[in-house]
PDB file of C-alpha atoms in Angstrom:
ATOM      1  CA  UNK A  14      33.405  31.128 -35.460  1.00 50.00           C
ATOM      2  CA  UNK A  15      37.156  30.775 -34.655  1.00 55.00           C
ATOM      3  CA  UNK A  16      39.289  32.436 -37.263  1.00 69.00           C
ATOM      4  CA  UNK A  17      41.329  30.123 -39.478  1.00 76.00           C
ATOM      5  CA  UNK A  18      44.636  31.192 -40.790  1.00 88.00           C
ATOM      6  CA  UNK A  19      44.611  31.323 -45.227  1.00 93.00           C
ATOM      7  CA  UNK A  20      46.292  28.696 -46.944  1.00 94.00           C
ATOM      8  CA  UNK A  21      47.608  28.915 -50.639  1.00 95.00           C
ATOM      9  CA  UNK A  22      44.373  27.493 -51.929  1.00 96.00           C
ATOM     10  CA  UNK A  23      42.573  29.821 -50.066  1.00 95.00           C
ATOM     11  CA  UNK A  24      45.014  32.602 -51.590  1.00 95.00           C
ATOM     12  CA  UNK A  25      44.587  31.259 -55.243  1.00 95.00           C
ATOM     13  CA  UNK A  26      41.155  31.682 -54.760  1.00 95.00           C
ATOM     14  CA  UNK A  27      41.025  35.144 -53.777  1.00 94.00           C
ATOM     15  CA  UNK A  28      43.874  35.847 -56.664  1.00 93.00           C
ATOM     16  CA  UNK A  29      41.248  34.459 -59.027  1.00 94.00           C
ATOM     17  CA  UNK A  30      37.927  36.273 -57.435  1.00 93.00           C
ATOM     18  CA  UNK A  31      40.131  39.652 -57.567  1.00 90.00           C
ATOM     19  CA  UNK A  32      40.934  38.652 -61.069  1.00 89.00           C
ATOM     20  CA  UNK A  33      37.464  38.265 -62.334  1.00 90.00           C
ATOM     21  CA  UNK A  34      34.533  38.501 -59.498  1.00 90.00           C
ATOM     22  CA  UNK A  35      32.303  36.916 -62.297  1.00 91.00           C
ATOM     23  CA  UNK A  36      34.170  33.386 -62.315  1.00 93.00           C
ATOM     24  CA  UNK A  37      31.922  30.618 -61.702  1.00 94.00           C
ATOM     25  CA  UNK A  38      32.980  28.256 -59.094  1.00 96.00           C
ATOM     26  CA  UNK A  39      33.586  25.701 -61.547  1.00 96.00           C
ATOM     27  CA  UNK A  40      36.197  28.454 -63.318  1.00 96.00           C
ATOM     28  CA  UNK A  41      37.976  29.060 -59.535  1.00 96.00           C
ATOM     29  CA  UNK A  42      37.971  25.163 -59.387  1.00 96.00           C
ATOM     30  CA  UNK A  43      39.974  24.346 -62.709  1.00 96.00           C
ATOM     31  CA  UNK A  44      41.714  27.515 -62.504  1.00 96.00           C
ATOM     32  CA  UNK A  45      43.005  26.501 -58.602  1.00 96.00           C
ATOM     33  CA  UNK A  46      42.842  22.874 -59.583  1.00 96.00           C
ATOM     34  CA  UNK A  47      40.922  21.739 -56.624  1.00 96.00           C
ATOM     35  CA  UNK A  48      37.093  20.011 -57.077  1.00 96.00           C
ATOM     36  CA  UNK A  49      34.171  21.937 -57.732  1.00 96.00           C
ATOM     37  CA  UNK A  50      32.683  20.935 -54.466  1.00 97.00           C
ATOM     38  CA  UNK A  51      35.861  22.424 -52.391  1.00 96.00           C
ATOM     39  CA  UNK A  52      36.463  25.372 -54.212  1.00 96.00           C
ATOM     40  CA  UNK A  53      32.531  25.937 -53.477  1.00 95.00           C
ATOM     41  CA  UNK A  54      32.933  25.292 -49.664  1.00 96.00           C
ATOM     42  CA  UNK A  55      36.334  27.311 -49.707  1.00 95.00           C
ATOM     43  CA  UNK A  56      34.298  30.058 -51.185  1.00 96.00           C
ATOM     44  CA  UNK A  57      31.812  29.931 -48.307  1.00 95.00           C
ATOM     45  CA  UNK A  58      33.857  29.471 -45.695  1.00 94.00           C
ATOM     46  CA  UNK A  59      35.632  32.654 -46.663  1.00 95.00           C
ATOM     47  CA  UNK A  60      32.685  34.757 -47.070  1.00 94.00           C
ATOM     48  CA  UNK A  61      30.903  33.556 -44.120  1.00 93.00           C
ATOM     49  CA  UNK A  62      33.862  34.281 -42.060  1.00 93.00           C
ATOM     50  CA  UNK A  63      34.186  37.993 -43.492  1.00 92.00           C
ATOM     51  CA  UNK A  64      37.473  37.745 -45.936  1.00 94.00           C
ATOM     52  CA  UNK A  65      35.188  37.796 -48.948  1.00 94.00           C
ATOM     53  CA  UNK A  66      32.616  40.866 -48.097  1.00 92.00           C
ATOM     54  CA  UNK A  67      31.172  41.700 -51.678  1.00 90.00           C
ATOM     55  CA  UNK A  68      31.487  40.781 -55.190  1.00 86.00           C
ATOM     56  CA  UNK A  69      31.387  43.828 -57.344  1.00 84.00           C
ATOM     57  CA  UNK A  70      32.286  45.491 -60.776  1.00 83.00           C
ATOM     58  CA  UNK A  71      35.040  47.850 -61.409  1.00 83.00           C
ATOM     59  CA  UNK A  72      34.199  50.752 -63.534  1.00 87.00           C
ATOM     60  CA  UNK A  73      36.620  52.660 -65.989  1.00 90.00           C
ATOM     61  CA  UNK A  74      36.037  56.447 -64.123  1.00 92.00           C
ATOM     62  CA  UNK A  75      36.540  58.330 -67.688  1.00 92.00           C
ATOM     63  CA  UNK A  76      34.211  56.026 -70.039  1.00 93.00           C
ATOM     64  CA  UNK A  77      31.895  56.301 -67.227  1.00 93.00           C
ATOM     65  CA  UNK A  78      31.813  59.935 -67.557  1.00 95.00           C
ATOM     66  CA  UNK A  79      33.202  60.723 -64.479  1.00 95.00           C
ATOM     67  CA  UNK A  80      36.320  62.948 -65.958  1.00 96.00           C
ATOM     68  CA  UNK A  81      37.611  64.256 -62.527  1.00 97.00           C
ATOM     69  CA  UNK A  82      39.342  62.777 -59.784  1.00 97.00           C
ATOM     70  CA  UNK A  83      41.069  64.202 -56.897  1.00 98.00           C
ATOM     71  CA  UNK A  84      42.023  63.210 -53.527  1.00 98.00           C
ATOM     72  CA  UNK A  85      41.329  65.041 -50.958  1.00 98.00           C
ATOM     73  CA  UNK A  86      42.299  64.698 -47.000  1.00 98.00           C
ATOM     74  CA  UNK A  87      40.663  66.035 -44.211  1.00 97.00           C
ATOM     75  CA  UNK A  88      41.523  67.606 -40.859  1.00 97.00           C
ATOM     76  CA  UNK A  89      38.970  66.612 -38.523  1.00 96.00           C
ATOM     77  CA  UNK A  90      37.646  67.423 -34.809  1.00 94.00           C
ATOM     78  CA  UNK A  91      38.635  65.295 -32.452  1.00 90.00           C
ATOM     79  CA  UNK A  92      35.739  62.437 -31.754  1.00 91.00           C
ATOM     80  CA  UNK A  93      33.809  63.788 -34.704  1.00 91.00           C
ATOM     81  CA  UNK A  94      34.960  60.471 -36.870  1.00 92.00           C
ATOM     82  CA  UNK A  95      31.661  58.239 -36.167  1.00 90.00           C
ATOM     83  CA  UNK A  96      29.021  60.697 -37.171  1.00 90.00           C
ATOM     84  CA  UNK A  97      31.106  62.208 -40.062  1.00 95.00           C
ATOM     85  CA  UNK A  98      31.849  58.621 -42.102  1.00 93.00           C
ATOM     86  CA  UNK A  99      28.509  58.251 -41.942  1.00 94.00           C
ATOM     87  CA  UNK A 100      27.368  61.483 -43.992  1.00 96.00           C
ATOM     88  CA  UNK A 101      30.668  60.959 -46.098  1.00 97.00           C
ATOM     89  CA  UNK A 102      29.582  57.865 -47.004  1.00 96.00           C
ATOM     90  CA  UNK A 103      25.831  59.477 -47.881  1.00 96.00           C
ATOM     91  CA  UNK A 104      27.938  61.589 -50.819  1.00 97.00           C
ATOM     92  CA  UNK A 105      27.303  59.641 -54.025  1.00 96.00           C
ATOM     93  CA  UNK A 106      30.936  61.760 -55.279  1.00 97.00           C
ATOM     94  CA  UNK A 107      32.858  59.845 -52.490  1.00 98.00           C
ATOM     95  CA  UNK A 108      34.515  56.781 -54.109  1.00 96.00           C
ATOM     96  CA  UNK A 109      36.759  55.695 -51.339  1.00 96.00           C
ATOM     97  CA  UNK A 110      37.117  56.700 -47.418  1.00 97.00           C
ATOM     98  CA  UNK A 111      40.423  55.838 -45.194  1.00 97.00           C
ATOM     99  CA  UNK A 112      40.660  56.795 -41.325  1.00 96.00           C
ATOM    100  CA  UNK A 113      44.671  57.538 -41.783  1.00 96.00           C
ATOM    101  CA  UNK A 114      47.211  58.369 -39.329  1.00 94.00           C
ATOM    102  CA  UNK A 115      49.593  61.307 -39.812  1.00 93.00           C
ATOM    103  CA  UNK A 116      49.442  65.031 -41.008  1.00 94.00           C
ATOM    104  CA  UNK A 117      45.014  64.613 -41.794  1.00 96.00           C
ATOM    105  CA  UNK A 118      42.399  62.201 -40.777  1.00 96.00           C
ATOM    106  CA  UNK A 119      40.865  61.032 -44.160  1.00 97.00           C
ATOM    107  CA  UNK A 120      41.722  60.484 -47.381  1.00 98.00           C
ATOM    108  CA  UNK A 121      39.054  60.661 -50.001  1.00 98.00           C
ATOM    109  CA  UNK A 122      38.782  59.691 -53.278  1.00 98.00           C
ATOM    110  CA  UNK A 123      36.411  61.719 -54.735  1.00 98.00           C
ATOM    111  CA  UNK A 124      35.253  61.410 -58.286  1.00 97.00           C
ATOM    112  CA  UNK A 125      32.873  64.468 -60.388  1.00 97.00           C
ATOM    113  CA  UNK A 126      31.499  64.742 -64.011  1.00 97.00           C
ATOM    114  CA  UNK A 127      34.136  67.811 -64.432  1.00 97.00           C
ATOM    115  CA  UNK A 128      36.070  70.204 -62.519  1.00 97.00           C
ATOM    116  CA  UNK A 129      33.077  72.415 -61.709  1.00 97.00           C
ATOM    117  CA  UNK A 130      31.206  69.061 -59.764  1.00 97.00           C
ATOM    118  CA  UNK A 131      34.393  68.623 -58.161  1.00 98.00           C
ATOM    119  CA  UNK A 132      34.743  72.134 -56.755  1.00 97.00           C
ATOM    120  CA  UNK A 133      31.097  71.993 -55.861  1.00 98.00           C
ATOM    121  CA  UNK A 134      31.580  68.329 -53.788  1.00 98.00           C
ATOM    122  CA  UNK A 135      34.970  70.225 -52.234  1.00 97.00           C
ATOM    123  CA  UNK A 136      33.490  73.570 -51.356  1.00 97.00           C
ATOM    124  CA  UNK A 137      29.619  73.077 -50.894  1.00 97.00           C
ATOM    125  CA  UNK A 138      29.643  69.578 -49.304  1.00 97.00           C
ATOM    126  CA  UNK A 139      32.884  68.476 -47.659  1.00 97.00           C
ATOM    127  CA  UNK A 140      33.945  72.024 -45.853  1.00 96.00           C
ATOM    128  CA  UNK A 141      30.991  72.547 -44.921  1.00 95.00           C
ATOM    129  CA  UNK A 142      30.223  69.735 -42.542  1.00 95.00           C
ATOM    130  CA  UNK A 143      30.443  70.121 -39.137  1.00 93.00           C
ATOM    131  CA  UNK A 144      33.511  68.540 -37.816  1.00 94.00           C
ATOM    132  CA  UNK A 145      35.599  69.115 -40.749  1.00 96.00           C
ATOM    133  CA  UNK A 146      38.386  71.676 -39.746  1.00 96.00           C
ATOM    134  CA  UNK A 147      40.751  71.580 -43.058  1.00 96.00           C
ATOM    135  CA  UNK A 148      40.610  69.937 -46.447  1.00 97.00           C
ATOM    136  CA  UNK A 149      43.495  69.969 -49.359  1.00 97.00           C
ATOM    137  CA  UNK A 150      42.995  68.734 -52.913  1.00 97.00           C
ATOM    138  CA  UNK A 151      45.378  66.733 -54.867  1.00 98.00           C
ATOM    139  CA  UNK A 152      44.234  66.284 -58.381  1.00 97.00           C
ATOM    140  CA  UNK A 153      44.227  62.958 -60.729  1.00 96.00           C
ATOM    141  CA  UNK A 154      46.240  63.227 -63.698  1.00 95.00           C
ATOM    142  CA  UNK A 155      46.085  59.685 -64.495  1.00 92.00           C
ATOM    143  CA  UNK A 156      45.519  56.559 -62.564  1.00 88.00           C
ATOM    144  CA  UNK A 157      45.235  52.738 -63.235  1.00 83.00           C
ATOM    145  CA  UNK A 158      43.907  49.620 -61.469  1.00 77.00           C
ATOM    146  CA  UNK A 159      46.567  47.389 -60.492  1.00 72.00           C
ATOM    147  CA  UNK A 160      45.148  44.116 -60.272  1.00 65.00           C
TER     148      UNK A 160
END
């Protein structure tokens, strides 16, 4: 399926999924002011052809009980990237995984019940992989969703 370029409707729609995932299509529709029936086939068209991937709920981290956030980056060996997002992605901890350019690898966002999970995610899990040569920590203080 040839790729087709967004539009502002297309762009309103996504603004209003982003929003609120939970929007009925007859919400998008008034909200966007287009017919039920497009905003339905605008809807499919962009998750068949991949711009939409999931729908899915945002959690607040601290209500949630996870009180401890850090990010952490990772040196990696060369060529080890394909077998070592996959066991990254096996760590329930592991919130968020970039392949990054620049002084690391990956960026993690890792989030623990309390400083002790953390340390245990850090030290017991992540430098001990194979294929991980360095890792550094930066703590949350605070953070906030913008959107």
């Amino acid at each position: 399926m040839a790729e087709q370029p967004l539009d502002d409707v297309d762009r309103k729609i996504l603004a209003e999924l982003t929003r609120d995932g939970r929007l009925s299509v007859t919400a998008v529709a008034e909200n966007v002011h287009i017919s039920r029936a497009h905003a339905y086939s605008r809807i499919a068209r962009l998750t068949g052809t991949g711009v939409l991937t999931k729908f899915t709920a945002l959690i607040d981290p601290i209500k949630a009980g996870l009180r401890s956030s850090a990010y952490v980056t990772l040196k990696v060996r060369q060529h080890s990237w394909r077998e070592l997002r996959e066991q990254l992605r096996a760590i329930p901890e592991v919130h968020h995984i970039a392949l990054v350019g620049g002084d690391f690898d990956v960026i993690l966002l890792v989030r623990a019940e309390d400083n002790v999970d953390l340390r245990r995610v850090i030290f017991d899990q992540l430098q001990s992989m194979p294929g991980v040569l360095d890792t550094q920590t930066f703590l949350v203080f605070e953070d906030m969703d913008t959107r």
